[in-house]
Structures are given as structure tokens and as C-alpha cells.
mmCIF file of C-alpha atoms and ligand atoms in Angstrom:
data_model
loop_
_atom_site.group_PDB
_atom_site.id
_atom_site.type_symbol
_atom_site.label_atom_id
_atom_site.label_comp_id
_atom_site.label_asym_id
_atom_site.label_seq_id
_atom_site.Cartn_x
_atom_site.Cartn_y
_atom_site.Cartn_z
ATOM 1 C CA LEU P 265 94.291 136.442 93.653
ATOM 2 C CA GLY P 266 96.160 139.314 92.013
ATOM 3 C CA THR P 267 95.169 142.824 93.057
ATOM 4 C CA ALA P 268 93.003 143.417 89.976
ATOM 5 C CA ALA P 269 91.082 140.176 90.438
ATOM 6 C CA ALA P 270 90.801 140.817 94.179
ATOM 7 C CA VAL P 271 89.216 144.180 93.537
ATOM 8 C CA ALA P 272 86.888 142.687 90.935
ATOM 9 C CA PHE P 273 85.659 140.100 93.459
ATOM 10 C CA ALA P 274 85.241 142.645 96.221
ATOM 11 C CA GLY P 275 82.622 145.258 97.051
ATOM 12 C CA THR P 276 81.078 145.857 100.454
ATOM 13 C CA ALA P 277 78.417 143.392 101.561
ATOM 14 C CA ALA P 278 76.876 142.755 104.958
ATOM 15 C CA ALA P 279 77.076 139.077 105.966
ATOM 16 C CA ALA P 280 73.279 138.944 105.856
ATOM 17 C CA ASP P 281 73.390 139.814 102.167
ATOM 18 C CA LEU P 282 75.659 136.935 101.298
ATOM 19 C CA THR P 283 74.630 133.770 99.542
ATOM 20 C CA VAL P 284 77.255 131.039 99.534
ATOM 21 C CA GLY P 285 77.073 127.807 97.545
ATOM 22 C CA PHE P 286 78.918 124.902 99.186
ATOM 23 C CA SER P 287 79.877 121.918 97.052
ATOM 24 C CA GLN P 288 80.234 119.261 99.745
ATOM 25 C CA ILE P 289 81.745 115.835 99.012
ATOM 26 C CA GLY P 290 79.075 113.672 100.614
ATOM 27 C CA SER P 291 78.715 111.976 103.967
ATOM 28 C CA GLU P 292 81.423 109.323 103.890
ATOM 29 C CA SER P 293 82.460 109.812 107.510
ATOM 30 C CA GLY P 294 81.274 111.089 110.878
ATOM 31 C CA TRP P 295 83.708 113.961 110.465
ATOM 32 C CA ARG P 296 82.183 114.922 107.099
ATOM 33 C CA ALA P 297 78.632 114.862 108.487
ATOM 34 C CA ALA P 298 79.799 117.094 111.357
ATOM 35 C CA GLU P 299 81.456 119.513 108.944
ATOM 36 C CA THR P 300 78.149 119.854 107.090
ATOM 37 C CA SER P 301 76.147 120.535 110.270
ATOM 38 C CA VAL P 302 78.748 122.940 111.663
ATOM 39 C CA SER P 303 78.717 124.836 108.333
ATOM 40 C CA LYS P 304 74.951 125.305 108.636
ATOM 41 C CA ILE P 305 75.290 126.506 112.239
ATOM 42 C CA GLU P 306 78.109 128.936 111.367
ATOM 43 C CA ALA P 307 76.121 130.311 108.396
ATOM 44 C CA GLU P 308 73.047 130.809 110.541
ATOM 45 C CA LYS P 309 75.058 132.629 113.232
ATOM 46 C CA ARG P 310 76.150 135.146 110.586
ATOM 47 C CA GLY P 311 72.838 135.366 108.737
ATOM 48 C CA ILE P 312 74.428 133.892 105.602
ATOM 49 C CA ASP P 313 72.274 132.014 103.118
ATOM 50 C CA LEU P 314 74.175 128.729 102.637
ATOM 51 C CA LYS P 315 73.169 126.398 99.808
ATOM 52 C CA ILE P 316 74.733 122.951 100.199
ATOM 53 C CA ALA P 317 75.035 120.519 97.275
ATOM 54 C CA ASP P 318 75.904 116.923 98.269
ATOM 55 C CA ALA P 319 78.058 115.364 95.529
ATOM 56 C CA GLN P 320 77.817 111.782 96.782
ATOM 57 C CA GLN P 321 81.594 111.366 96.451
ATOM 58 C CA LYS P 322 81.636 112.206 92.726
ATOM 59 C CA GLN P 323 83.810 114.940 91.228
ATOM 60 C CA GLU P 324 81.443 115.239 88.238
ATOM 61 C CA ASN P 325 78.610 116.134 90.639
ATOM 62 C CA GLN P 326 80.811 118.746 92.285
ATOM 63 C CA ILE P 327 81.607 120.281 88.893
ATOM 64 C CA LYS P 328 77.873 120.375 88.063
ATOM 65 C CA ALA P 329 77.112 121.985 91.420
ATOM 66 C CA ILE P 330 79.772 124.677 90.905
ATOM 67 C CA ARG P 331 78.333 125.447 87.456
ATOM 68 C CA GLY P 332 74.876 125.673 89.038
ATOM 69 C CA PHE P 333 76.155 128.114 91.679
ATOM 70 C CA VAL P 334 77.811 130.230 88.977
ATOM 71 C CA ALA P 335 74.535 130.302 87.017
ATOM 72 C CA GLN P 336 72.666 131.384 90.162
ATOM 73 C CA GLY P 337 75.180 134.200 90.735
ATOM 74 C CA VAL P 338 76.041 133.319 94.344
ATOM 75 C CA ASP P 339 78.422 135.651 96.212
ATOM 76 C CA ALA P 340 80.983 132.925 96.850
ATOM 77 C CA ILE P 341 81.529 129.201 96.436
ATOM 78 C CA PHE P 342 82.947 126.857 99.062
ATOM 79 C CA LEU P 343 84.465 123.679 97.657
ATOM 80 C CA ALA P 344 85.581 120.571 99.558
ATOM 81 C CA PRO P 345 87.327 118.873 96.618
ATOM 82 C CA VAL P 346 86.932 115.095 96.625
ATOM 83 C CA VAL P 347 90.170 114.643 94.663
ATOM 84 C CA ALA P 348 93.096 116.994 94.155
ATOM 85 C CA THR P 349 93.223 117.267 90.347
ATOM 86 C CA GLY P 350 90.854 118.283 87.539
ATOM 87 C CA TRP P 351 89.430 121.564 88.828
ATOM 88 C CA ASP P 352 91.022 124.227 86.623
ATOM 89 C CA THR P 353 88.316 124.500 83.945
ATOM 90 C CA VAL P 354 85.365 124.877 86.289
ATOM 91 C CA LEU P 355 87.266 127.203 88.630
ATOM 92 C CA GLU P 356 88.170 129.387 85.647
ATOM 93 C CA GLU P 357 84.432 129.644 84.932
ATOM 94 C CA ALA P 358 83.840 130.822 88.517
ATOM 95 C CA LYS P 359 86.719 133.293 88.212
ATOM 96 C CA ASP P 360 85.349 134.665 84.910
ATOM 97 C CA ALA P 361 82.028 135.200 86.705
ATOM 98 C CA GLU P 362 83.946 137.027 89.486
ATOM 99 C CA ILE P 363 82.794 134.569 92.132
ATOM 100 C CA PRO P 364 85.482 133.838 94.744
ATOM 101 C CA VAL P 365 86.055 130.198 95.616
ATOM 102 C CA ILE P 366 87.242 129.044 99.041
ATOM 103 C CA LEU P 367 88.586 125.514 99.473
ATOM 104 C CA LEU P 368 87.495 123.703 102.618
ATOM 105 C CA ASP P 369 89.433 120.871 104.300
ATOM 106 C CA ARG P 370 91.149 119.555 101.149
ATOM 107 C CA THR P 371 93.505 121.159 98.661
ATOM 108 C CA ILE P 372 93.816 121.011 94.881
ATOM 109 C CA GLU P 373 96.720 120.686 92.477
ATOM 110 C CA THR P 374 96.784 123.637 90.091
ATOM 111 C CA SER P 375 99.425 125.790 88.477
ATOM 112 C CA ASP P 376 97.157 128.833 88.897
ATOM 113 C CA ASP P 377 96.483 129.604 92.534
ATOM 114 C CA SER P 378 94.438 132.682 91.579
ATOM 115 C CA LEU P 379 91.627 130.173 90.918
ATOM 116 C CA TYR P 380 90.786 130.196 94.622
ATOM 117 C CA LEU P 381 90.765 132.943 97.197
ATOM 118 C CA THR P 382 92.040 130.913 100.141
ATOM 119 C CA ALA P 383 92.052 127.377 101.535
ATOM 120 C CA VAL P 384 90.896 126.589 105.065
ATOM 121 C CA THR P 385 92.580 123.286 105.889
ATOM 122 C CA SER P 386 94.765 121.534 108.408
ATOM 123 C CA ASP P 387 98.338 120.561 107.578
ATOM 124 C CA THR P 388 97.527 117.022 106.474
ATOM 125 C CA VAL P 389 101.194 116.025 106.059
ATOM 126 C CA HIS P 390 101.765 117.092 109.661
ATOM 127 C CA GLU P 391 98.770 115.021 110.841
ATOM 128 C CA GLY P 392 100.325 111.886 109.349
ATOM 129 C CA LYS P 393 103.678 112.763 110.889
ATOM 130 C CA VAL P 394 102.109 113.221 114.325
ATOM 131 C CA ALA P 395 100.600 109.713 113.998
ATOM 132 C CA GLY P 396 103.956 108.275 112.864
ATOM 133 C CA ASP P 397 105.889 110.010 115.655
ATOM 134 C CA TRP P 398 103.401 108.656 118.187
ATOM 135 C CA LEU P 399 103.963 105.112 116.925
ATOM 136 C CA VAL P 400 107.762 105.446 116.973
ATOM 137 C CA LYS P 401 107.602 106.608 120.584
ATOM 138 C CA THR P 402 105.058 103.986 121.607
ATOM 139 C CA VAL P 403 106.796 100.891 120.220
ATOM 140 C CA ALA P 404 110.147 102.200 121.499
ATOM 141 C CA GLY P 405 112.433 100.247 119.176
ATOM 142 C CA LYS P 406 110.456 96.967 119.088
ATOM 143 C CA PRO P 407 109.835 95.463 115.638
ATOM 144 C CA CYS P 408 106.449 96.615 114.347
ATOM 145 C CA ASN P 409 104.624 95.716 111.127
ATOM 146 C CA VAL P 410 102.018 98.324 110.253
ATOM 147 C CA VAL P 411 98.967 98.012 108.032
ATOM 148 C CA GLU P 412 97.650 101.251 106.556
ATOM 149 C CA LEU P 413 94.105 102.163 105.537
ATOM 150 C CA GLN P 414 94.331 105.030 103.078
ATOM 151 C CA GLY P 415 91.639 107.589 102.378
ATOM 152 C CA THR P 416 90.027 108.231 98.997
ATOM 153 C CA VAL P 417 92.496 107.637 96.164
ATOM 154 C CA GLY P 418 93.708 110.948 94.713
ATOM 155 C CA SER P 419 92.406 113.062 97.592
ATOM 156 C CA SER P 420 94.825 115.503 99.222
ATOM 157 C CA PRO P 421 94.469 114.073 102.757
ATOM 158 C CA ALA P 422 95.130 110.512 101.525
ATOM 159 C CA ILE P 423 98.243 111.603 99.638
ATOM 160 C CA ASN P 424 99.537 113.806 102.460
ATOM 161 C CA ARG P 425 98.664 111.640 105.454
ATOM 162 C CA LYS P 426 100.516 108.761 103.804
ATOM 163 C CA LYS P 427 103.559 110.919 103.191
ATOM 164 C CA GLY P 428 103.510 112.447 106.672
ATOM 165 C CA PHE P 429 103.299 109.052 108.382
ATOM 166 C CA GLU P 430 106.147 107.705 106.246
ATOM 167 C CA ASP P 431 108.210 110.771 107.221
ATOM 168 C CA GLY P 432 107.373 110.151 110.881
ATOM 169 C CA ILE P 433 108.578 106.533 110.867
ATOM 170 C CA ALA P 434 111.501 107.101 108.445
ATOM 171 C CA SER P 435 114.122 107.094 111.175
ATOM 172 C CA ALA P 436 112.732 103.921 112.828
ATOM 173 C CA SER P 437 114.064 100.866 110.988
ATOM 174 C CA ASN P 438 112.039 98.657 113.397
ATOM 175 C CA ILE P 439 108.746 99.933 111.866
ATOM 176 C CA LYS P 440 107.601 98.733 108.439
ATOM 177 C CA ILE P 441 104.389 99.291 106.491
ATOM 178 C CA THR P 442 103.565 95.793 105.246
ATOM 179 C CA ARG P 443 100.137 96.454 103.661
ATOM 180 C CA SER P 444 98.506 99.641 102.435
ATOM 181 C CA GLN P 445 95.166 99.945 100.679
ATOM 182 C CA THR P 446 92.339 102.433 100.342
ATOM 183 C CA GLY P 447 89.286 102.172 102.572
ATOM 184 C CA ASP P 448 87.788 105.295 100.931
ATOM 185 C CA PHE P 449 87.373 107.034 104.328
ATOM 186 C CA THR P 450 84.325 104.849 105.153
ATOM 187 C CA ARG P 451 83.633 102.571 108.102
ATOM 188 C CA ALA P 452 82.331 99.730 105.909
ATOM 189 C CA LYS P 453 85.341 99.770 103.583
ATOM 190 C CA GLY P 454 87.712 100.070 106.547
ATOM 191 C CA LYS P 455 86.261 96.882 108.005
ATOM 192 C CA GLU P 456 86.312 95.011 104.710
ATOM 193 C CA VAL P 457 89.920 95.934 103.869
ATOM 194 C CA MET P 458 91.079 95.158 107.419
ATOM 195 C CA GLU P 459 89.512 91.680 107.126
ATOM 196 C CA GLY P 460 91.708 91.146 104.055
ATOM 197 C CA PHE P 461 94.812 92.407 105.900
ATOM 198 C CA LEU P 462 94.124 90.068 108.824
ATOM 199 C CA LYS P 463 93.771 87.039 106.535
ATOM 200 C CA ALA P 464 96.919 87.946 104.615
ATOM 201 C CA GLU P 465 98.986 88.551 107.767
ATOM 202 C CA GLY P 466 98.691 85.281 109.698
ATOM 203 C CA GLY P 467 95.200 86.008 111.050
ATOM 204 C CA GLY P 468 96.585 89.263 112.463
ATOM 205 C CA LYS P 469 99.442 87.762 114.491
ATOM 206 C CA ASP P 470 101.944 89.475 112.212
ATOM 207 C CA ILE P 471 100.359 92.921 112.568
ATOM 208 C CA CYS P 472 101.629 95.212 115.316
ATOM 209 C CA ALA P 473 99.719 98.405 114.426
ATOM 210 C CA LEU P 474 97.001 99.849 112.237
ATOM 211 C CA TYR P 475 97.347 103.369 110.858
ATOM 212 C CA ALA P 476 94.055 104.635 109.382
ATOM 213 C CA HIS P 477 93.751 107.943 107.535
ATOM 214 C CA ASN P 478 90.496 108.599 109.404
ATOM 215 C CA ASP P 479 88.694 107.421 112.525
ATOM 216 C CA ASP P 480 85.731 105.925 110.674
ATOM 217 C CA MET P 481 87.966 103.407 108.881
ATOM 218 C CA ALA P 482 89.667 102.681 112.213
ATOM 219 C CA VAL P 483 86.305 102.007 113.862
ATOM 220 C CA GLY P 484 85.378 99.581 111.052
ATOM 221 C CA ALA P 485 88.791 97.908 111.339
ATOM 222 C CA ILE P 486 88.444 97.587 115.131
ATOM 223 C CA GLN P 487 85.298 95.533 114.507
ATOM 224 C CA ALA P 488 87.206 93.302 112.067
ATOM 225 C CA ILE P 489 90.049 92.815 114.590
ATOM 226 C CA LYS P 490 87.568 91.777 117.290
ATOM 227 C CA GLU P 491 85.825 89.363 114.934
ATOM 228 C CA ALA P 492 89.237 87.815 114.201
ATOM 229 C CA GLY P 493 89.565 87.069 117.932
ATOM 230 C CA LEU P 494 92.195 89.717 118.678
ATOM 231 C CA LYS P 495 92.163 92.713 121.003
ATOM 232 C CA PRO P 496 92.360 96.049 119.167
ATOM 233 C CA GLY P 497 94.395 98.574 121.123
ATOM 234 C CA THR P 498 96.455 95.791 122.742
ATOM 235 C CA ASP P 499 97.249 93.038 120.210
ATOM 236 C CA ILE P 500 97.091 95.580 117.407
ATOM 237 C CA LEU P 501 97.728 99.257 118.185
ATOM 238 C CA VAL P 502 95.291 101.641 116.475
ATOM 239 C CA VAL P 503 96.178 105.212 115.482
ATOM 240 C CA SER P 504 94.036 107.377 113.216
ATOM 241 C CA ILE P 505 92.966 110.942 112.380
ATOM 242 C CA ASP P 506 89.861 113.152 112.937
ATOM 243 C CA ALA P 507 88.993 112.847 116.666
ATOM 244 C CA VAL P 508 85.303 112.008 116.153
ATOM 245 C CA PRO P 509 83.299 110.986 119.247
ATOM 246 C CA ASP P 510 83.257 107.263 118.386
ATOM 247 C CA ILE P 511 87.041 106.971 118.484
ATOM 248 C CA PHE P 512 87.039 108.406 122.019
ATOM 249 C CA LYS P 513 84.549 105.713 123.023
ATOM 250 C CA ALA P 514 86.908 103.134 121.501
ATOM 251 C CA MET P 515 89.843 104.723 123.359
ATOM 252 C CA ALA P 516 87.899 104.654 126.618
ATOM 253 C CA ASP P 517 87.287 100.913 126.015
ATOM 254 C CA GLY P 518 91.010 100.406 125.345
ATOM 255 C CA GLU P 519 90.303 99.499 121.695
ATOM 256 C CA ALA P 520 91.997 102.502 120.042
ATOM 257 C CA ASN P 521 95.187 104.222 121.145
ATOM 258 C CA ALA P 522 95.544 107.639 119.553
ATOM 259 C CA THR P 523 93.919 110.092 117.168
ATOM 260 C CA VAL P 524 94.902 113.439 115.645
ATOM 261 C CA GLU P 525 92.157 116.052 115.819
ATOM 262 C CA LEU P 526 90.743 117.723 112.717
ATOM 263 C CA THR P 527 88.224 120.452 113.484
ATOM 264 C CA PRO P 528 84.921 120.149 111.595
ATOM 265 C CA ASN P 529 84.629 123.946 111.747
ATOM 266 C CA MET P 530 86.197 124.902 108.438
ATOM 267 C CA ALA P 531 83.257 127.090 107.389
ATOM 268 C CA GLY P 532 83.491 129.556 110.306
ATOM 269 C CA PRO P 533 86.986 130.832 109.402
ATOM 270 C CA ALA P 534 86.008 130.713 105.705
ATOM 271 C CA PHE P 535 82.934 132.932 106.266
ATOM 272 C CA ASP P 536 85.044 135.374 108.299
ATOM 273 C CA ALA P 537 87.722 135.552 105.604
ATOM 274 C CA LEU P 538 85.063 136.037 102.933
ATOM 275 C CA LYS P 539 83.326 138.798 104.875
ATOM 276 C CA ALA P 540 86.637 140.616 105.526
ATOM 277 C CA PHE P 541 87.502 140.289 101.841
ATOM 278 C CA LYS P 542 84.114 141.592 100.698
ATOM 279 C CA ASP P 543 84.429 144.535 103.104
ATOM 280 C CA SER P 544 88.024 145.502 102.369
ATOM 281 C CA GLY P 545 88.841 144.093 98.935
ATOM 282 C CA LYS P 546 92.060 142.761 100.477
ATOM 283 C CA ALA P 547 92.700 139.088 99.705
ATOM 284 C CA PRO P 548 93.249 136.891 102.787
ATOM 285 C CA GLU P 549 96.283 134.673 103.328
ATOM 286 C CA LYS P 550 96.304 131.851 100.768
ATOM 287 C CA TRP P 551 96.174 129.241 103.538
ATOM 288 C CA ILE P 552 94.148 129.511 106.742
ATOM 289 C CA GLN P 553 95.541 126.651 108.777
ATOM 290 C CA THR P 554 93.514 124.821 111.421
ATOM 291 C CA GLU P 555 95.141 123.042 114.376
ATOM 292 C CA SER P 556 96.086 119.372 114.670
ATOM 293 C CA LYS P 557 96.165 118.005 118.210
ATOM 294 C CA LEU P 558 97.131 114.499 119.325
ATOM 295 C CA TYR P 559 94.841 112.673 121.784
ATOM 296 C CA THR P 560 95.755 109.410 123.494
ATOM 297 C CA GLN P 561 94.103 107.134 126.054
ATOM 298 C CA ALA P 562 95.721 109.338 128.732
ATOM 299 C CA ASP P 563 93.471 112.280 127.777
ATOM 300 C CA ASP P 564 90.307 111.181 129.591
ATOM 301 C CA PRO P 565 88.597 109.927 126.410
ATOM 302 C CA MET P 566 85.105 109.673 127.945
ATOM 303 C CA LYS P 567 85.246 113.338 128.958
ATOM 304 C CA VAL P 568 86.351 114.348 125.450
ATOM 305 C CA TYR P 569 83.607 112.122 123.999
ATOM 306 C CA GLU P 570 80.961 114.023 126.002
ATOM 307 C CA GLU P 571 82.437 117.398 125.007
ATOM 308 C CA LYS P 572 82.574 116.424 121.334
ATOM 309 C CA LYS P 573 78.993 115.136 121.243
ATOM 310 C CA GLY P 574 77.649 118.683 121.478
ATOM 311 C CA LEU P 575 79.809 120.052 118.655
ATOM 312 C CA GLY P 576 77.912 119.139 115.516
ATOM 313 C CA TYR P 577 78.608 115.373 115.662
HETATM 314 O O1 AHR V 185 89.189 115.909 104.161
HETATM 315 C C1 AHR V 185 89.043 115.517 105.479
HETATM 316 C C2 AHR V 185 88.777 114.052 105.566
HETATM 317 O O2 AHR V 185 87.644 113.709 104.821
HETATM 318 C C3 AHR V 185 88.480 113.529 106.952
HETATM 319 O O3 AHR V 185 89.618 113.218 107.674
HETATM 320 C C4 AHR V 185 87.716 112.301 106.619
HETATM 321 O O4 AHR V 185 87.044 111.733 107.709
HETATM 322 C C5 AHR V 185 86.827 112.860 105.582
HETATM 323 O O5 AHR V 185 86.081 112.015 104.929
#
């Protein structure tokens, strides 16, 4: 935001006085469900009134929800944008109403970055690169055909995790992506698309590794690999992103190999940035970056599973 807009959005407010509308994507994955519960917990801790609208994966529902929040005159809007494009008009409406918008976990493509106050996200290109680097190191020069399960078409993590992984394997001529298709970030679609990959690739004999843009699709694909009579984690390496409890169970069973952690606590830093902004009128950094940590089977997956279980999952 420019200084004038920042001042217009500001004005002192105790956290308890704040009402925040959150346009959430839906509940496509375990990670998403955890993000929703953690948001409620973080709001409650701060005495913030959080109104969550579940868009059931549809951008049109998110646009309607944002318009509803503007009409209600909320103090701020959190938006987890299902896809990256098509937000300018509705965000201009929020800006005209002097309601700051904070992006959570996904980014948007816009030529006007004053349409949002800040974005609390991980570096999704980096996540893909971490997964790619892990594979390069793990296969150590051996030929490796990779199948890729992409996230929701047009979403920032699907675009960026694809790019990051490709960057990670770029220097390894032994590694090739032979199939790549969307599994829409869901377990069911991950399984279904993996079944197709297995059929198309010699029953799976020609697949060395699966790269999934989230753990839920990996978990669905693991089921498909087992049903095809192969051992996930051994016959086909499995690397994915999110670090949800179920992938640690799979790692403990030797059925998944690595995951890159994405914290479900995007709302906590967003509430803090909002509160500081309301108190001071000073706009926060445009990007509040969350960490991305690699976990492998060497990281005591059962212990991590137990730790994760208590964290909103
Ligand atoms: O935007 C974050 C992604 O959305 C998570 O990695 C995925 O599980 C979710 O659906």
C-alpha cells in the first residue's frame, strides 16, 4: 500500500475489537483443514472475531464471500486464493471500502500490489526445488523417470512447485519427468491419476519416482502403487510437500521418502501483522515468508507424526 492508502486503512484498534472475514478455499487436503482449525485457534487466542467462508474450491464463491465481507464492513479480509488470476476487480472493491486484504498461503498475479496489504506464504518455488534437489541426491546419477502430480491448475503453488522442481533437477540429465497431470491437491484424484500413470508406464516398472505437489495426492498415489503390486518408497520413490501427519506414517512404514514442510499457521503471523498495522498505520513487509523444511525417513517419522497430531491436524 502507498502511504496515503496505508493511513486510510489504519486507526488504532485492540485485537478484541477486530472482525476478520476469511475466504477459505475449501477442504481439499489435510493441510487445508489444519489451516482452517489453526486459524480459529489463533483468532481465539487474540480475541479476534473470525468469520470463515468455505468456497468449496470455486473462485466465484470466494468473490461472493469477499463482497459479503465488504458489505458487512469487516476490519480486514484474509484470502487464500484458489487460483492466481482474476482478483483485481473484487480487491479494488475492498480497497475502495478501505478494508485491508491479507493473502494467506497462495499468491495472486496482479499489476497493482496495493490491492493487498501483505501475503503470508512460503516460498513455493523453493519447496519444489528442495524436493528436486533431494531426488538428485538420492538417485545419485542413476537414470530416473519421474511422474508428477500437480496441484490445482492455475494455483500459485502448482505453478511454482512445478517450476522449482524442474529447476532442482535441471542439472541432472539422468532425471526426466515423463508424465505430469493435475490431481487437484486431493487424495482421491491423486490415486486416480496415479493409476493412469502406472498403466501408461509399463504397470509402473518404468517409473522411478513420484513427485506430488502435496502429501494428500502422494498418499492417494501410494495406495494406487500398492494396488498395482509395487512397493511405494522402494520400487517407486515418493517425495511431496506439506508434512501432514499421514505422510509421516507412510514414511515410518517405508512407503514415502521425503516431504517439505508447510506450516498450517498462516493466520497467526497475519493477525499479528494486521494488529501492528492497525496500531501504527505502518504497512508491513509485502511478503511474510514462512519456513520450508525437508523431512526424510531419517527424521524419526513416528515421533514427528505424534508431534504433528496435536497441531490442528
Ligand atoms: O496452498 C497450499 C496448498 O494447498 C497445500 O500444499 C495443499 O495441500 C493445499 O491444498
